[in-house]
């Protein structure tokens, strides 16, 4: 082929083709081109230490001193000469025995939920030997959510491993990192109940949790892609069904089906306790003046006679239990996130304009009428014409009914009603005269 044809096919100039042919060598010639940052090498090294490794600040200081150098040229020079670059270290592989470890982590994803695009926290757990996957989504991921998720995951796996690997999350960690990590006593007690212990990888060694890190992109690109969800229950139910499907699918990198490997690993998992208590979180609240208890911006109704009283709120996965004392308990469906809603149960608050039936302020009146119905007219007149405070008058009359015989009492009341006497002290003296005349008669000579 001619030089013109070669240049046209390769899309290069004829001079370049001529130069390559004259060299008569298949080797690519090395470029001997001076680097723009080379004259400033010593200054770059000094500024790198002074600016604590921030190349943006290094570039600002260089240009301020009169250097003509672009930021990409500076970063490329630092990469080529290993300035601020750690030498690459070859990675290895981790091998796990059956039932040895579960890796747990969370990641944020965007989800179409209830017609709105919102960010959720995806919590995932993977059995390291069989690669069985389980994940759920939450509005946020706090300590209660962590205990709820791990309880559901261990139930899904039908057993507990010897170790659960985490990434130094504050939800579990009290202090320390890596091997020096100390879990929160609450989470340590939770782990002890199932027979495992928490472990954390060293900071910067995320590859130690690669079993759980890798499926997050699979979840985002497969499960969440193109799917919409009506509620949190719908989202997590579809997530569980998707896990069942994925765990029953052949994996090329495993050359096996995770569900089949799990049949072997399940024999090495520790059995779950016979009774698994439901995770909960306690709150102390005061019932507000409208008869609601506020929690996470949501308000839950309680009976109106609880207004102003202190209650204990037990928050579980699906319920809110509001307890006044051992005999008074109200249960609400728990809202998964802060929605600024009011949840009212039937019977707690009357319809607008209709008040609650007031309790009888004078229980003594009811007791008097039940014991002596004949005193109804006198009692009605006493309530209108008594000079004493009505409550005190009714209490005194109830005492007379309880302490004196029925016949002298009724006779004195009839006489007092005939003469319009509603002074209870005088009524008592009238009763005493009749009692003395009828019950304390002495025989002659005694």
GROMACS .gro file of C-alpha atoms in nm:
model
  446
    1UNK     CA    1   0.000   0.000   0.000
    2UNK     CA    2   0.113   0.354  -0.067
    3UNK     CA    3   0.186   0.597   0.212
    4UNK     CA    4  -0.125   0.797   0.121
    5UNK     CA    5  -0.347   0.488   0.152
    6UNK     CA    6  -0.190   0.390   0.487
    7UNK     CA    7  -0.242   0.743   0.623
    8UNK     CA    8  -0.606   0.744   0.504
    9UNK     CA    9  -0.685   0.403   0.660
   10UNK     CA   10  -0.518   0.481   0.995
   11UNK     CA   11  -0.638   0.840   1.007
   12UNK     CA   12  -0.292   0.990   1.055
   13UNK     CA   13  -0.068   1.221   0.854
   14UNK     CA   14   0.163   1.109   0.569
   15UNK     CA   15   0.461   1.260   0.749
   16UNK     CA   16   0.399   1.033   1.046
   17UNK     CA   17   0.375   0.729   0.814
   18UNK     CA   18   0.700   0.834   0.641
   19UNK     CA   19   0.878   0.877   0.978
   20UNK     CA   20   0.769   0.531   1.099
   21UNK     CA   21   0.876   0.362   0.776
   22UNK     CA   22   1.217   0.531   0.781
   23UNK     CA   23   1.277   0.415   1.140
   24UNK     CA   24   1.244   0.055   1.015
   25UNK     CA   25   1.156  -0.061   1.375
   26UNK     CA   26   0.834  -0.198   1.532
   27UNK     CA   27   0.923  -0.044   1.871
   28UNK     CA   28   0.729   0.264   1.980
   29UNK     CA   29   0.976   0.549   2.044
   30UNK     CA   30   0.981   0.694   2.394
   31UNK     CA   31   0.870   1.048   2.444
   32UNK     CA   32   1.135   1.267   2.598
   33UNK     CA   33   0.923   1.562   2.705
   34UNK     CA   34   1.003   1.771   3.014
   35UNK     CA   35   0.737   1.774   3.284
   36UNK     CA   36   0.592   2.115   3.368
   37UNK     CA   37   0.601   2.046   3.743
   38UNK     CA   38   0.961   1.922   3.753
   39UNK     CA   39   1.114   2.268   3.822
   40UNK     CA   40   0.889   2.297   4.128
   41UNK     CA   41   0.956   1.950   4.268
   42UNK     CA   42   1.123   2.063   4.592
   43UNK     CA   43   0.862   2.332   4.650
   44UNK     CA   44   0.583   2.075   4.596
   45UNK     CA   45   0.738   1.840   4.853
   46UNK     CA   46   0.762   2.119   5.112
   47UNK     CA   47   0.410   2.244   5.047
   48UNK     CA   48   0.271   1.890   5.058
   49UNK     CA   49   0.396   1.854   5.415
   50UNK     CA   50   0.287   2.205   5.514
   51UNK     CA   51  -0.065   2.169   5.364
   52UNK     CA   52  -0.116   1.825   5.525
   53UNK     CA   53  -0.141   1.643   5.192
   54UNK     CA   54  -0.414   1.864   5.045
   55UNK     CA   55  -0.319   1.906   4.678
   56UNK     CA   56  -0.579   2.179   4.628
   57UNK     CA   57  -0.396   2.395   4.882
   58UNK     CA   58  -0.061   2.298   4.730
   59UNK     CA   59  -0.179   2.419   4.388
   60UNK     CA   60  -0.311   2.744   4.537
   61UNK     CA   61   0.022   2.817   4.706
   62UNK     CA   62   0.218   2.731   4.391
   63UNK     CA   63   0.013   2.962   4.169
   64UNK     CA   64   0.035   3.236   4.436
   65UNK     CA   65   0.416   3.214   4.421
   66UNK     CA   66   0.411   3.265   4.043
   67UNK     CA   67   0.417   2.906   3.912
   68UNK     CA   68   0.232   2.846   3.585
   69UNK     CA   69   0.087   2.499   3.640
   70UNK     CA   70  -0.262   2.350   3.609
   71UNK     CA   71  -0.415   2.139   3.883
   72UNK     CA   72  -0.441   1.821   3.662
   73UNK     CA   73  -0.071   1.858   3.575
   74UNK     CA   74   0.011   1.877   3.946
   75UNK     CA   75  -0.193   1.569   4.039
   76UNK     CA   76  -0.052   1.369   3.744
   77UNK     CA   77   0.304   1.462   3.850
   78UNK     CA   78   0.233   1.351   4.210
   79UNK     CA   79   0.087   1.021   4.089
   80UNK     CA   80   0.383   0.943   3.863
   81UNK     CA   81   0.639   1.019   4.131
   82UNK     CA   82   0.450   0.864   4.425
   83UNK     CA   83   0.401   1.188   4.616
   84UNK     CA   84   0.124   1.126   4.865
   85UNK     CA   85   0.044   0.792   4.703
   86UNK     CA   86   0.070   0.471   4.903
   87UNK     CA   87   0.222   0.185   4.707
   88UNK     CA   88  -0.040  -0.066   4.593
   89UNK     CA   89  -0.069  -0.376   4.807
   90UNK     CA   90  -0.196  -0.700   4.656
   91UNK     CA   91  -0.522  -0.819   4.808
   92UNK     CA   92  -0.580  -1.168   4.936
   93UNK     CA   93  -0.879  -1.392   4.995
   94UNK     CA   94  -1.077  -1.478   5.303
   95UNK     CA   95  -1.205  -1.829   5.357
   96UNK     CA   96  -1.481  -1.904   5.603
   97UNK     CA   97  -1.598  -2.229   5.752
   98UNK     CA   98  -1.966  -2.318   5.760
   99UNK     CA   99  -2.149  -2.129   6.034
  100UNK     CA  100  -1.844  -1.919   6.121
  101UNK     CA  101  -1.948  -1.566   6.023
  102UNK     CA  102  -2.229  -1.340   5.907
  103UNK     CA  103  -2.133  -1.000   5.765
  104UNK     CA  104  -2.372  -0.710   5.830
  105UNK     CA  105  -2.371  -0.356   5.688
  106UNK     CA  106  -2.604  -0.077   5.572
  107UNK     CA  107  -2.615   0.143   5.263
  108UNK     CA  108  -2.835   0.432   5.145
  109UNK     CA  109  -3.049   0.388   4.833
  110UNK     CA  110  -3.316   0.588   4.650
  111UNK     CA  111  -3.656   0.416   4.636
  112UNK     CA  112  -3.996   0.497   4.484
  113UNK     CA  113  -4.212   0.464   4.795
  114UNK     CA  114  -4.575   0.569   4.814
  115UNK     CA  115  -4.548   0.774   4.496
  116UNK     CA  116  -4.246   0.970   4.621
  117UNK     CA  117  -3.876   0.935   4.555
  118UNK     CA  118  -3.697   0.909   4.887
  119UNK     CA  119  -3.378   0.778   5.044
  120UNK     CA  120  -3.388   0.464   5.259
  121UNK     CA  121  -3.134   0.271   5.462
  122UNK     CA  122  -3.081  -0.082   5.330
  123UNK     CA  123  -2.958  -0.326   5.595
  124UNK     CA  124  -2.805  -0.647   5.463
  125UNK     CA  125  -2.670  -0.969   5.615
  126UNK     CA  126  -2.482  -1.245   5.429
  127UNK     CA  127  -2.373  -1.589   5.545
  128UNK     CA  128  -2.007  -1.600   5.441
  129UNK     CA  129  -1.993  -1.971   5.354
  130UNK     CA  130  -2.313  -2.024   5.157
  131UNK     CA  131  -2.362  -1.656   5.049
  132UNK     CA  132  -2.724  -1.663   5.164
  133UNK     CA  133  -2.850  -1.303   5.142
  134UNK     CA  134  -3.112  -1.125   5.352
  135UNK     CA  135  -3.191  -0.752   5.351
  136UNK     CA  136  -3.461  -0.508   5.463
  137UNK     CA  137  -3.515  -0.133   5.427
  138UNK     CA  138  -3.575   0.125   5.701
  139UNK     CA  139  -3.629   0.505   5.715
  140UNK     CA  140  -3.329   0.528   5.948
  141UNK     CA  141  -3.110   0.272   6.115
  142UNK     CA  142  -3.089   0.310   6.492
  143UNK     CA  143  -3.022   0.059   6.767
  144UNK     CA  144  -3.381  -0.068   6.777
  145UNK     CA  145  -3.381  -0.113   6.398
  146UNK     CA  146  -3.052  -0.302   6.421
  147UNK     CA  147  -3.191  -0.545   6.679
  148UNK     CA  148  -3.512  -0.589   6.480
  149UNK     CA  149  -3.319  -0.656   6.158
  150UNK     CA  150  -3.072  -0.902   6.312
  151UNK     CA  151  -3.359  -1.088   6.481
  152UNK     CA  152  -3.539  -1.120   6.145
  153UNK     CA  153  -3.214  -1.221   5.971
  154UNK     CA  154  -3.133  -1.496   6.223
  155UNK     CA  155  -3.489  -1.625   6.193
  156UNK     CA  156  -3.450  -1.625   5.814
  157UNK     CA  157  -3.126  -1.823   5.847
  158UNK     CA  158  -3.286  -2.049   6.114
  159UNK     CA  159  -2.974  -2.023   6.327
  160UNK     CA  160  -2.697  -1.799   6.456
  161UNK     CA  161  -2.329  -1.791   6.351
  162UNK     CA  162  -2.034  -1.771   6.585
  163UNK     CA  163  -1.954  -1.413   6.479
  164UNK     CA  164  -2.122  -1.114   6.314
  165UNK     CA  165  -1.881  -0.877   6.139
  166UNK     CA  166  -1.970  -0.504   6.136
  167UNK     CA  167  -1.800  -0.187   6.010
  168UNK     CA  168  -1.742   0.004   6.338
  169UNK     CA  169  -2.093   0.150   6.331
  170UNK     CA  170  -2.192   0.360   6.634
  171UNK     CA  171  -2.515   0.160   6.656
  172UNK     CA  172  -2.315  -0.132   6.799
  173UNK     CA  173  -1.980   0.017   6.904
  174UNK     CA  174  -1.934   0.175   7.246
  175UNK     CA  175  -1.564   0.254   7.204
  176UNK     CA  176  -1.261   0.138   7.008
  177UNK     CA  177  -1.227   0.011   6.653
  178UNK     CA  178  -1.123  -0.314   6.489
  179UNK     CA  179  -0.998  -0.571   6.736
  180UNK     CA  180  -1.019  -0.314   7.019
  181UNK     CA  181  -1.391  -0.259   6.960
  182UNK     CA  182  -1.614  -0.283   7.268
  183UNK     CA  183  -1.989  -0.316   7.193
  184UNK     CA  184  -2.262  -0.129   7.374
  185UNK     CA  185  -2.381  -0.337   7.675
  186UNK     CA  186  -2.731  -0.347   7.528
  187UNK     CA  187  -2.602  -0.499   7.203
  188UNK     CA  188  -2.362  -0.731   7.389
  189UNK     CA  189  -2.660  -0.868   7.586
  190UNK     CA  190  -2.853  -0.906   7.259
  191UNK     CA  191  -2.565  -1.105   7.106
  192UNK     CA  192  -2.532  -1.321   7.416
  193UNK     CA  193  -2.899  -1.416   7.391
  194UNK     CA  194  -2.837  -1.570   7.046
  195UNK     CA  195  -2.493  -1.709   7.124
  196UNK     CA  196  -2.273  -1.499   6.891
  197UNK     CA  197  -2.039  -1.203   6.938
  198UNK     CA  198  -1.981  -0.882   6.741
  199UNK     CA  199  -1.649  -0.817   6.565
  200UNK     CA  200  -1.535  -0.510   6.369
  201UNK     CA  201  -1.283  -0.485   6.088
  202UNK     CA  202  -1.000  -0.233   6.101
  203UNK     CA  203  -1.069   0.116   5.970
  204UNK     CA  204  -0.988   0.132   5.598
  205UNK     CA  205  -1.009  -0.246   5.552
  206UNK     CA  206  -1.353  -0.253   5.393
  207UNK     CA  207  -1.248  -0.555   5.184
  208UNK     CA  208  -1.281  -0.757   5.506
  209UNK     CA  209  -1.657  -0.718   5.463
  210UNK     CA  210  -1.662  -0.783   5.089
  211UNK     CA  211  -1.925  -1.057   5.123
  212UNK     CA  212  -2.185  -0.798   5.229
  213UNK     CA  213  -2.047  -0.494   5.041
  214UNK     CA  214  -2.069  -0.651   4.696
  215UNK     CA  215  -2.446  -0.734   4.698
  216UNK     CA  216  -2.544  -0.369   4.756
  217UNK     CA  217  -2.481  -0.282   4.391
  218UNK     CA  218  -2.675  -0.594   4.292
  219UNK     CA  219  -2.969  -0.484   4.510
  220UNK     CA  220  -2.962  -0.134   4.364
  221UNK     CA  221  -2.925  -0.245   4.003
  222UNK     CA  222  -3.166  -0.541   4.013
  223UNK     CA  223  -3.419  -0.526   4.295
  224UNK     CA  224  -3.472  -0.150   4.317
  225UNK     CA  225  -3.445  -0.082   3.943
  226UNK     CA  226  -3.790  -0.011   3.797
  227UNK     CA  227  -3.982  -0.120   4.108
  228UNK     CA  228  -4.227   0.094   4.304
  229UNK     CA  229  -4.366   0.022   4.650
  230UNK     CA  230  -4.686   0.133   4.820
  231UNK     CA  231  -4.565   0.112   5.180
  232UNK     CA  232  -4.282  -0.004   5.403
  233UNK     CA  233  -4.457  -0.337   5.456
  234UNK     CA  234  -4.486  -0.386   5.080
  235UNK     CA  235  -4.119  -0.292   5.030
  236UNK     CA  236  -3.984  -0.534   5.290
  237UNK     CA  237  -4.221  -0.812   5.183
  238UNK     CA  238  -4.100  -0.786   4.822
  239UNK     CA  239  -3.740  -0.774   4.949
  240UNK     CA  240  -3.789  -1.103   5.132
  241UNK     CA  241  -3.942  -1.265   4.824
  242UNK     CA  242  -3.654  -1.138   4.609
  243UNK     CA  243  -3.404  -1.287   4.857
  244UNK     CA  244  -3.579  -1.623   4.828
  245UNK     CA  245  -3.547  -1.605   4.450
  246UNK     CA  246  -3.182  -1.493   4.447
  247UNK     CA  247  -3.078  -1.751   4.705
  248UNK     CA  248  -3.223  -2.025   4.485
  249UNK     CA  249  -3.037  -1.911   4.170
  250UNK     CA  250  -2.714  -2.066   4.041
  251UNK     CA  251  -2.407  -1.843   4.093
  252UNK     CA  252  -2.118  -1.876   3.846
  253UNK     CA  253  -1.854  -1.744   4.086
  254UNK     CA  254  -1.967  -2.004   4.343
  255UNK     CA  255  -2.041  -2.279   4.092
  256UNK     CA  256  -2.331  -2.369   4.317
  257UNK     CA  257  -2.670  -2.250   4.442
  258UNK     CA  258  -2.657  -2.064   4.778
  259UNK     CA  259  -2.962  -2.254   4.900
  260UNK     CA  260  -2.784  -2.585   4.842
  261UNK     CA  261  -2.471  -2.468   5.024
  262UNK     CA  262  -2.694  -2.344   5.303
  263UNK     CA  263  -2.825  -2.698   5.352
  264UNK     CA  264  -2.471  -2.786   5.465
  265UNK     CA  265  -2.408  -2.466   5.661
  266UNK     CA  266  -2.734  -2.485   5.853
  267UNK     CA  267  -2.606  -2.790   6.038
  268UNK     CA  268  -2.322  -2.576   6.179
  269UNK     CA  269  -2.535  -2.281   6.291
  270UNK     CA  270  -2.628  -2.249   6.655
  271UNK     CA  271  -2.998  -2.317   6.720
  272UNK     CA  272  -3.214  -2.020   6.808
  273UNK     CA  273  -3.357  -1.983   7.161
  274UNK     CA  274  -3.692  -2.147   7.228
  275UNK     CA  275  -3.839  -1.804   7.301
  276UNK     CA  276  -3.716  -1.491   7.125
  277UNK     CA  277  -3.831  -1.169   7.295
  278UNK     CA  278  -3.944  -0.891   7.067
  279UNK     CA  279  -3.693  -0.602   7.059
  280UNK     CA  280  -3.830  -0.280   7.207
  281UNK     CA  281  -3.732   0.070   7.316
  282UNK     CA  282  -3.877   0.247   7.622
  283UNK     CA  283  -3.976   0.614   7.641
  284UNK     CA  284  -4.117   0.826   7.923
  285UNK     CA  285  -4.379   1.080   7.816
  286UNK     CA  286  -4.640   1.318   7.959
  287UNK     CA  287  -4.988   1.314   7.806
  288UNK     CA  288  -5.048   1.658   7.653
  289UNK     CA  289  -5.355   1.876   7.706
  290UNK     CA  290  -5.522   1.732   7.393
  291UNK     CA  291  -5.496   1.372   7.511
  292UNK     CA  292  -5.206   1.263   7.289
  293UNK     CA  293  -4.860   1.118   7.345
  294UNK     CA  294  -4.593   1.255   7.107
  295UNK     CA  295  -4.313   1.034   6.973
  296UNK     CA  296  -4.098   1.091   6.660
  297UNK     CA  297  -4.327   1.384   6.555
  298UNK     CA  298  -4.628   1.149   6.550
  299UNK     CA  299  -4.902   1.174   6.816
  300UNK     CA  300  -5.092   0.876   6.955
  301UNK     CA  301  -5.424   0.914   7.137
  302UNK     CA  302  -5.497   0.799   7.493
  303UNK     CA  303  -5.810   0.830   7.712
  304UNK     CA  304  -5.878   1.190   7.813
  305UNK     CA  305  -5.858   1.112   8.185
  306UNK     CA  306  -5.485   1.045   8.133
  307UNK     CA  307  -5.419   1.412   8.051
  308UNK     CA  308  -5.123   1.547   8.245
  309UNK     CA  309  -5.013   1.206   8.370
  310UNK     CA  310  -4.681   1.033   8.303
  311UNK     CA  311  -4.693   0.719   8.087
  312UNK     CA  312  -4.442   0.463   7.965
  313UNK     CA  313  -4.423   0.404   7.588
  314UNK     CA  314  -4.289   0.071   7.462
  315UNK     CA  315  -4.189   0.098   7.096
  316UNK     CA  316  -4.161  -0.231   6.907
  317UNK     CA  317  -4.130  -0.321   6.540
  318UNK     CA  318  -4.502  -0.289   6.462
  319UNK     CA  319  -4.669  -0.149   6.776
  320UNK     CA  320  -4.668   0.139   7.021
  321UNK     CA  321  -4.778   0.027   7.369
  322UNK     CA  322  -4.869   0.318   7.598
  323UNK     CA  323  -4.905   0.209   7.961
  324UNK     CA  324  -5.037   0.419   8.249
  325UNK     CA  325  -5.023   0.143   8.512
  326UNK     CA  326  -5.064  -0.232   8.539
  327UNK     CA  327  -5.435  -0.217   8.446
  328UNK     CA  328  -5.439   0.053   8.178
  329UNK     CA  329  -5.271  -0.014   7.844
  330UNK     CA  330  -5.330   0.130   7.496
  331UNK     CA  331  -5.190  -0.024   7.175
  332UNK     CA  332  -5.137   0.163   6.848
  333UNK     CA  333  -4.998   0.059   6.512
  334UNK     CA  334  -4.648   0.203   6.489
  335UNK     CA  335  -4.569   0.443   6.208
  336UNK     CA  336  -4.233   0.353   6.058
  337UNK     CA  337  -4.118   0.713   6.012
  338UNK     CA  338  -4.179   1.068   6.126
  339UNK     CA  339  -4.493   1.180   5.939
  340UNK     CA  340  -4.637   1.448   6.174
  341UNK     CA  341  -4.961   1.247   6.195
  342UNK     CA  342  -5.224   1.203   6.465
  343UNK     CA  343  -5.344   0.850   6.531
  344UNK     CA  344  -5.668   0.830   6.729
  345UNK     CA  345  -5.843   0.516   6.845
  346UNK     CA  346  -6.225   0.499   6.865
  347UNK     CA  347  -6.357   0.594   7.207
  348UNK     CA  348  -6.058   0.798   7.316
  349UNK     CA  349  -6.186   1.139   7.208
  350UNK     CA  350  -6.556   1.228   7.162
  351UNK     CA  351  -6.677   1.383   6.834
  352UNK     CA  352  -6.646   1.759   6.807
  353UNK     CA  353  -6.921   1.933   7.005
  354UNK     CA  354  -7.002   1.626   7.212
  355UNK     CA  355  -6.842   1.621   7.553
  356UNK     CA  356  -6.758   1.320   7.759
  357UNK     CA  357  -7.021   1.215   8.015
  358UNK     CA  358  -6.906   1.370   8.340
  359UNK     CA  359  -6.872   1.135   8.634
  360UNK     CA  360  -7.117   1.192   8.921
  361UNK     CA  361  -6.948   1.447   9.147
  362UNK     CA  362  -7.150   1.322   9.446
  363UNK     CA  363  -7.127   0.944   9.485
  364UNK     CA  364  -7.282   0.980   9.835
  365UNK     CA  365  -7.613   1.084   9.676
  366UNK     CA  366  -7.629   0.760   9.477
  367UNK     CA  367  -7.541   0.556   9.785
  368UNK     CA  368  -7.815   0.726   9.995
  369UNK     CA  369  -8.083   0.662   9.733
  370UNK     CA  370  -7.981   0.297   9.701
  371UNK     CA  371  -7.988   0.245  10.078
  372UNK     CA  372  -8.302   0.453  10.160
  373UNK     CA  373  -8.513   0.526   9.850
  374UNK     CA  374  -8.780   0.690  10.071
  375UNK     CA  375  -8.547   0.989  10.123
  376UNK     CA  376  -8.549   1.094   9.755
  377UNK     CA  377  -8.779   1.397   9.805
  378UNK     CA  378  -8.596   1.516  10.117
  379UNK     CA  379  -8.262   1.473   9.941
  380UNK     CA  380  -8.376   1.677   9.639
  381UNK     CA  381  -8.496   1.957   9.868
  382UNK     CA  382  -8.172   1.938  10.072
  383UNK     CA  383  -7.964   1.996   9.757
  384UNK     CA  384  -8.158   2.319   9.693
  385UNK     CA  385  -8.198   2.461  10.046
  386UNK     CA  386  -7.899   2.340  10.248
  387UNK     CA  387  -7.675   2.616  10.382
  388UNK     CA  388  -7.373   2.387  10.394
  389UNK     CA  389  -7.150   2.301  10.102
  390UNK     CA  390  -7.344   2.036   9.915
  391UNK     CA  391  -7.061   1.781   9.922
  392UNK     CA  392  -7.024   1.815  10.300
  393UNK     CA  393  -7.399   1.798  10.352
  394UNK     CA  394  -7.431   1.479  10.148
  395UNK     CA  395  -7.140   1.320  10.333
  396UNK     CA  396  -7.301   1.403  10.667
  397UNK     CA  397  -7.639   1.265  10.558
  398UNK     CA  398  -7.470   0.946  10.430
  399UNK     CA  399  -7.308   0.909  10.773
  400UNK     CA  400  -7.648   0.936  10.941
  401UNK     CA  401  -7.786   0.668  10.710
  402UNK     CA  402  -7.498   0.434  10.792
  403UNK     CA  403  -7.490   0.490  11.170
  404UNK     CA  404  -7.857   0.505  11.283
  405UNK     CA  405  -8.146   0.254  11.260
  406UNK     CA  406  -8.377   0.285  10.965
  407UNK     CA  407  -8.708   0.352  11.152
  408UNK     CA  408  -8.591   0.645  11.370
  409UNK     CA  409  -8.406   0.788  11.070
  410UNK     CA  410  -8.712   0.784  10.841
  411UNK     CA  411  -8.939   0.921  11.115
  412UNK     CA  412  -8.703   1.211  11.180
  413UNK     CA  413  -8.664   1.283  10.809
  414UNK     CA  414  -9.043   1.288  10.755
  415UNK     CA  415  -9.091   1.527  11.045
  416UNK     CA  416  -8.805   1.751  10.925
  417UNK     CA  417  -8.951   1.758  10.573
  418UNK     CA  418  -9.297   1.851  10.714
  419UNK     CA  419  -9.152   2.152  10.893
  420UNK     CA  420  -8.894   2.241  10.627
  421UNK     CA  421  -8.591   2.166  10.846
  422UNK     CA  422  -8.271   2.105  10.646
  423UNK     CA  423  -8.019   2.164  10.923
  424UNK     CA  424  -7.853   1.820  10.947
  425UNK     CA  425  -7.716   1.883  11.295
  426UNK     CA  426  -8.072   1.939  11.418
  427UNK     CA  427  -8.187   1.637  11.218
  428UNK     CA  428  -7.930   1.423  11.400
  429UNK     CA  429  -8.059   1.543  11.740
  430UNK     CA  430  -8.413   1.446  11.635
  431UNK     CA  431  -8.290   1.100  11.540
  432UNK     CA  432  -8.109   1.062  11.873
  433UNK     CA  433  -8.425   1.149  12.071
  434UNK     CA  434  -8.619   0.879  11.889
  435UNK     CA  435  -8.337   0.628  11.935
  436UNK     CA  436  -8.326   0.704  12.310
  437UNK     CA  437  -8.704   0.670  12.342
  438UNK     CA  438  -8.737   0.349  12.146
  439UNK     CA  439  -8.414   0.160  12.207
  440UNK     CA  440  -8.309   0.256  12.560
  441UNK     CA  441  -8.634   0.217  12.764
  442UNK     CA  442  -8.564   0.094  13.122
  443UNK     CA  443  -8.801  -0.121  13.325
  444UNK     CA  444  -8.955   0.015  13.648
  445UNK     CA  445  -8.721  -0.015  13.940
  446UNK     CA  446  -8.405  -0.024  13.733
   0.00000   0.00000   0.00000
